[in-house]
PDB file of C-alpha atoms in Angstrom:
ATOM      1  CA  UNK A   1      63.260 109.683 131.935  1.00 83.00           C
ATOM      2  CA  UNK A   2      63.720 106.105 131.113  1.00 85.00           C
ATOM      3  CA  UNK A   3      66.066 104.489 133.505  1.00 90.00           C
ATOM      4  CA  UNK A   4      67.648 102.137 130.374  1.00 91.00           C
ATOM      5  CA  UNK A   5      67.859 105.468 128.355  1.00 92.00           C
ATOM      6  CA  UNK A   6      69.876 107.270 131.605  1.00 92.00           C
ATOM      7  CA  UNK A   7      72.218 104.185 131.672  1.00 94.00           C
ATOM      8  CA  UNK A   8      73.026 104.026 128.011  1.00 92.00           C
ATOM      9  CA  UNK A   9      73.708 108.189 128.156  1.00 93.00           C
ATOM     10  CA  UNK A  10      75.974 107.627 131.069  1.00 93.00           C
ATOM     11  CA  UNK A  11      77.697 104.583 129.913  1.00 93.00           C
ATOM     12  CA  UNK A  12      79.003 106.150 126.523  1.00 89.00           C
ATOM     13  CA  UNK A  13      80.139 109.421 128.420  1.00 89.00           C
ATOM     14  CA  UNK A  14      76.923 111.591 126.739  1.00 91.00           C
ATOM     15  CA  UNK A  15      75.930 114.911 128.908  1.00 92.00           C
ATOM     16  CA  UNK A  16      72.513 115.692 128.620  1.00 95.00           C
ATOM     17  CA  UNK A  17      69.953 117.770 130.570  1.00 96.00           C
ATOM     18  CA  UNK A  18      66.177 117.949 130.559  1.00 95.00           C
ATOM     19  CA  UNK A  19      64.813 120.768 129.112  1.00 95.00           C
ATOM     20  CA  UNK A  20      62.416 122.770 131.191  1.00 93.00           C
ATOM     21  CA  UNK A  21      58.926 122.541 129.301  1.00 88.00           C
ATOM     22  CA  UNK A  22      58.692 125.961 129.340  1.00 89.00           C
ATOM     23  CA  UNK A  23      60.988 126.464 127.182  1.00 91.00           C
ATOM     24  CA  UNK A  24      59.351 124.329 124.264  1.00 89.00           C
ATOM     25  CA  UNK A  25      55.697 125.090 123.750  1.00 80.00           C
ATOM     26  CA  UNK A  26      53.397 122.336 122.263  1.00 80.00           C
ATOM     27  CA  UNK A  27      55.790 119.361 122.803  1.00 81.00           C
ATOM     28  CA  UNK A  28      53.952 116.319 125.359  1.00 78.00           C
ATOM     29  CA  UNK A  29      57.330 114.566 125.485  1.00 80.00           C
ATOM     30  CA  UNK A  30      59.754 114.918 127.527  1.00 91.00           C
ATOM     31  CA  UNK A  31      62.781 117.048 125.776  1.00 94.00           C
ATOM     32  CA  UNK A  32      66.419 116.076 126.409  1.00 95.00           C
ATOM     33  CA  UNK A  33      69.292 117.894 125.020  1.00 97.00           C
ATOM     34  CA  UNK A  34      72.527 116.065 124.266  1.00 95.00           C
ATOM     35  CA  UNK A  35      75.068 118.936 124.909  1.00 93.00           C
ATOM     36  CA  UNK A  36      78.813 119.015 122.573  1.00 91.00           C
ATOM     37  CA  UNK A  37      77.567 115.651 120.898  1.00 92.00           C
ATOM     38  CA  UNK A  38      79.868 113.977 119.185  1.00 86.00           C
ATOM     39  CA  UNK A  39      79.752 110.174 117.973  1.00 85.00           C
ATOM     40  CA  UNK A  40      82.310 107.312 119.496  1.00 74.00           C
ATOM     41  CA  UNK A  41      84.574 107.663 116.443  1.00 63.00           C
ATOM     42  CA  UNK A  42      86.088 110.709 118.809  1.00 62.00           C
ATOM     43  CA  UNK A  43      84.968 113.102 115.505  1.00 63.00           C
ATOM     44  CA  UNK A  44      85.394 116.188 117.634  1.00 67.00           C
ATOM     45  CA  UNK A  45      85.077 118.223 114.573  1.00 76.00           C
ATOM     46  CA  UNK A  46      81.710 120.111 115.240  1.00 83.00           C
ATOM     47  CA  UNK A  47      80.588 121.752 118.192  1.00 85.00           C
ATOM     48  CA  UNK A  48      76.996 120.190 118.160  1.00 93.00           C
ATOM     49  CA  UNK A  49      73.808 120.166 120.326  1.00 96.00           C
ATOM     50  CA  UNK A  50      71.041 117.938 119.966  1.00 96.00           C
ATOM     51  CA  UNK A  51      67.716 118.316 121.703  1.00 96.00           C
ATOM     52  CA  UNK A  52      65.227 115.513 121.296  1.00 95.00           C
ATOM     53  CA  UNK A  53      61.743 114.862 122.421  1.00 93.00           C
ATOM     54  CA  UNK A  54      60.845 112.099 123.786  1.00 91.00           C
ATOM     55  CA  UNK A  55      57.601 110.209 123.970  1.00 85.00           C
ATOM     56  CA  UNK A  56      56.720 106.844 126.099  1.00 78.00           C
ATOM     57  CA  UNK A  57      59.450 104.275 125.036  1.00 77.00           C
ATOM     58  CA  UNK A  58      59.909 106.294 121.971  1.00 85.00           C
ATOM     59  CA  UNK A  59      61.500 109.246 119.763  1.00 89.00           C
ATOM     60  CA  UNK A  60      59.052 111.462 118.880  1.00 90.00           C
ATOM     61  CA  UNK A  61      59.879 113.235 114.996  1.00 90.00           C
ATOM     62  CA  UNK A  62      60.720 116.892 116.977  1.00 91.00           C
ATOM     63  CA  UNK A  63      64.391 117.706 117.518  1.00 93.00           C
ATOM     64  CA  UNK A  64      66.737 120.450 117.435  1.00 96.00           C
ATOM     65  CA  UNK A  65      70.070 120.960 116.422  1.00 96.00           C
ATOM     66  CA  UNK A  66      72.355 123.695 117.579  1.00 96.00           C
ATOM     67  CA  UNK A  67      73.022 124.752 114.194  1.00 93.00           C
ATOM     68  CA  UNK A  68      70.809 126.133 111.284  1.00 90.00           C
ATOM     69  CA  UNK A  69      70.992 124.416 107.953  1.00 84.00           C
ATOM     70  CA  UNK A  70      68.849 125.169 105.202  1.00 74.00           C
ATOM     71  CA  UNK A  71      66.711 122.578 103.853  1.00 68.00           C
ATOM     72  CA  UNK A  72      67.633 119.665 101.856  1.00 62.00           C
ATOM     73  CA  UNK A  73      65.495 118.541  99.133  1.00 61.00           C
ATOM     74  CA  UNK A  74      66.095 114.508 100.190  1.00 64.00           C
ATOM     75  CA  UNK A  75      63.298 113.925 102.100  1.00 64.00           C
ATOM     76  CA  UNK A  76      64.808 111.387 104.419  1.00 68.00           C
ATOM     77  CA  UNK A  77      67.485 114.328 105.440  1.00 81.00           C
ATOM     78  CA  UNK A  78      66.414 116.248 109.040  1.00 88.00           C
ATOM     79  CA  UNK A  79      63.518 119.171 107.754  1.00 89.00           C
ATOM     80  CA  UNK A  80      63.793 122.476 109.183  1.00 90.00           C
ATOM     81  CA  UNK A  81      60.148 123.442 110.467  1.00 89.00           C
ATOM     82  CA  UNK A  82      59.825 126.807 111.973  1.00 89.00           C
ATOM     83  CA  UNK A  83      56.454 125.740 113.963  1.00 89.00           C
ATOM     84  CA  UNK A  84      58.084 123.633 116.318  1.00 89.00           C
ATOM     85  CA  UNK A  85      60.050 126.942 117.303  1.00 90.00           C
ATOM     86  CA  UNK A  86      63.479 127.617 118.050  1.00 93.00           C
ATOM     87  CA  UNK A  87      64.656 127.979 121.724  1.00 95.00           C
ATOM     88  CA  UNK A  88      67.481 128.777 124.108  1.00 96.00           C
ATOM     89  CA  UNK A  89      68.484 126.580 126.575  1.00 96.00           C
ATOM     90  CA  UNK A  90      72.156 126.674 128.702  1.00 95.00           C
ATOM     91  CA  UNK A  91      73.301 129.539 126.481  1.00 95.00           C
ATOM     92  CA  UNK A  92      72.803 126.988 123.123  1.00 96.00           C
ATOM     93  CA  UNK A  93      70.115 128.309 120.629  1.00 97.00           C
ATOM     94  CA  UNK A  94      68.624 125.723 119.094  1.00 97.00           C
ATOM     95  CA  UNK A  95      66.757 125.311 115.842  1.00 95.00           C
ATOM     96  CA  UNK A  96      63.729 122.985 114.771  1.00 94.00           C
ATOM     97  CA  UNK A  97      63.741 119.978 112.544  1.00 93.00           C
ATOM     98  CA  UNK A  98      61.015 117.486 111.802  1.00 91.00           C
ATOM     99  CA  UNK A  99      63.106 113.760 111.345  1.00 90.00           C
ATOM    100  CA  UNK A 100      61.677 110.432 110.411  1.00 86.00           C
ATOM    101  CA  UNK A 101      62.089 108.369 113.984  1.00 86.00           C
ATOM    102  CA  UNK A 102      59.894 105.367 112.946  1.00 81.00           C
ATOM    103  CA  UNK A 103      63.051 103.374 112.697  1.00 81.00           C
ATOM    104  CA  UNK A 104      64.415 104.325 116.113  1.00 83.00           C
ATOM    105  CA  UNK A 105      63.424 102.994 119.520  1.00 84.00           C
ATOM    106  CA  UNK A 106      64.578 104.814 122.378  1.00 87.00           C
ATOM    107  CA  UNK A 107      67.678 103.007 122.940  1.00 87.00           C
ATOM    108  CA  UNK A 108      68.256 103.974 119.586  1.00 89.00           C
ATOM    109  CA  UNK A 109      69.081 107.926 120.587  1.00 91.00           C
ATOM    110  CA  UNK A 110      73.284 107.256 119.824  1.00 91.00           C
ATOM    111  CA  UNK A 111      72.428 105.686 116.354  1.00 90.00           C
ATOM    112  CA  UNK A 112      69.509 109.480 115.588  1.00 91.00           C
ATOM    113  CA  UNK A 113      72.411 111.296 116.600  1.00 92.00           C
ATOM    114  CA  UNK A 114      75.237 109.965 114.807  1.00 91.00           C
ATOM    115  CA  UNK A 115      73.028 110.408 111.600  1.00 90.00           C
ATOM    116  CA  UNK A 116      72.451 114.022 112.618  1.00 91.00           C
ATOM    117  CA  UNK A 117      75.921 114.721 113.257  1.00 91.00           C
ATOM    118  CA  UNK A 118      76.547 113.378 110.182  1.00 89.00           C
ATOM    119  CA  UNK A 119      74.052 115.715 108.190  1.00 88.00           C
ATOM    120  CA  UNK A 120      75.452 118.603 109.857  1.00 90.00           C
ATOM    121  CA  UNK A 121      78.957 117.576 109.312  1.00 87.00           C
ATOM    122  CA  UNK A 122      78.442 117.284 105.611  1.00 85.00           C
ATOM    123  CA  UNK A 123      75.669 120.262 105.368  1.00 84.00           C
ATOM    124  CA  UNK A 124      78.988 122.229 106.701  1.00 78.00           C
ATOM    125  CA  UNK A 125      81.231 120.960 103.644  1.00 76.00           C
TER     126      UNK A 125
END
C-alpha cells in the first residue's frame, strides 16, 4: 500500500486492514477495509465498515459497506451490484456497491468515506 495513503490512515486515527485476496474474487487492486469508520466530526452514530479497492495511485469504483441498503434511484448515490460479491472479513459481512471515484485520488479515501457514511446515515433515517 501507498506509503502517503498509510500516513494519512494513521494520522487521522483510521484502523484499517488489507483484505486477503482470497476473499474478493475478480478485484486486481489491492482491497483495504476501514473498520468502525466514522468521519472527524466524532459522528459515532453508525457502526460502519468500509472496504475499498484500490488501484495504482487510485480508487477503483468497487467498495463495500458493512451494511445493506437498497438501491437509490440518484445515480450519483453508492449502487448495490451483486457481481462484485459480498464477503466476510474480521467477523464484518460486507456488501457490494459500484461508486463513481473519478473525482477521488487516493489521498482522497477520508473525503469517499465521509460521503458513504453519509449515505448510510441518511439511507438509515
Amino acid at each position: 500500500m501507498d506509503n502517503n495513503l498509510k500516513d494519512l490512515l494513521k494520522k487521522n486515527a483510521i484502523y484499517y486492514t488489507l483484505v486477503p485476496s482470497v476473499l474478493v474474487i475478480n478485484d486486481p487492486g489491492e482491497i483495504i477495509a476501514l473498520e468502525n469508520y466514522y468521519p472527524n466530526n466524532n459522528d459515532e452514530e453508525l457502526n460502519l465498515s468500509i472496504a475499498l479497492s484500490i488501484g495504482s495511485n487510485r480508487l477503483n469504483s468497487k467498495c463495500w459497506i458493512s451494511t445493506k441498503i437498497d438501491n437509490a434511484t440518484d445515480g450519483s448515490k453508492p449502487l448495490y451490484h451483486s457481481p462484485y460479491n459480498e464477503f466476510k472479513h474480521n467477523g464484518v459481512t460486507y456488501y457490494p456497491y459500484s461508486i463513481n471515484t473519478s473525482s477521488y485520488r487516493i489521498l482522497g479515501i477520508l473525503n469517499l468515506c465521509d460521503g458513504l457514511y453519509k449515505f448510510v446515515k441518511e439511507a438509515n433515517r
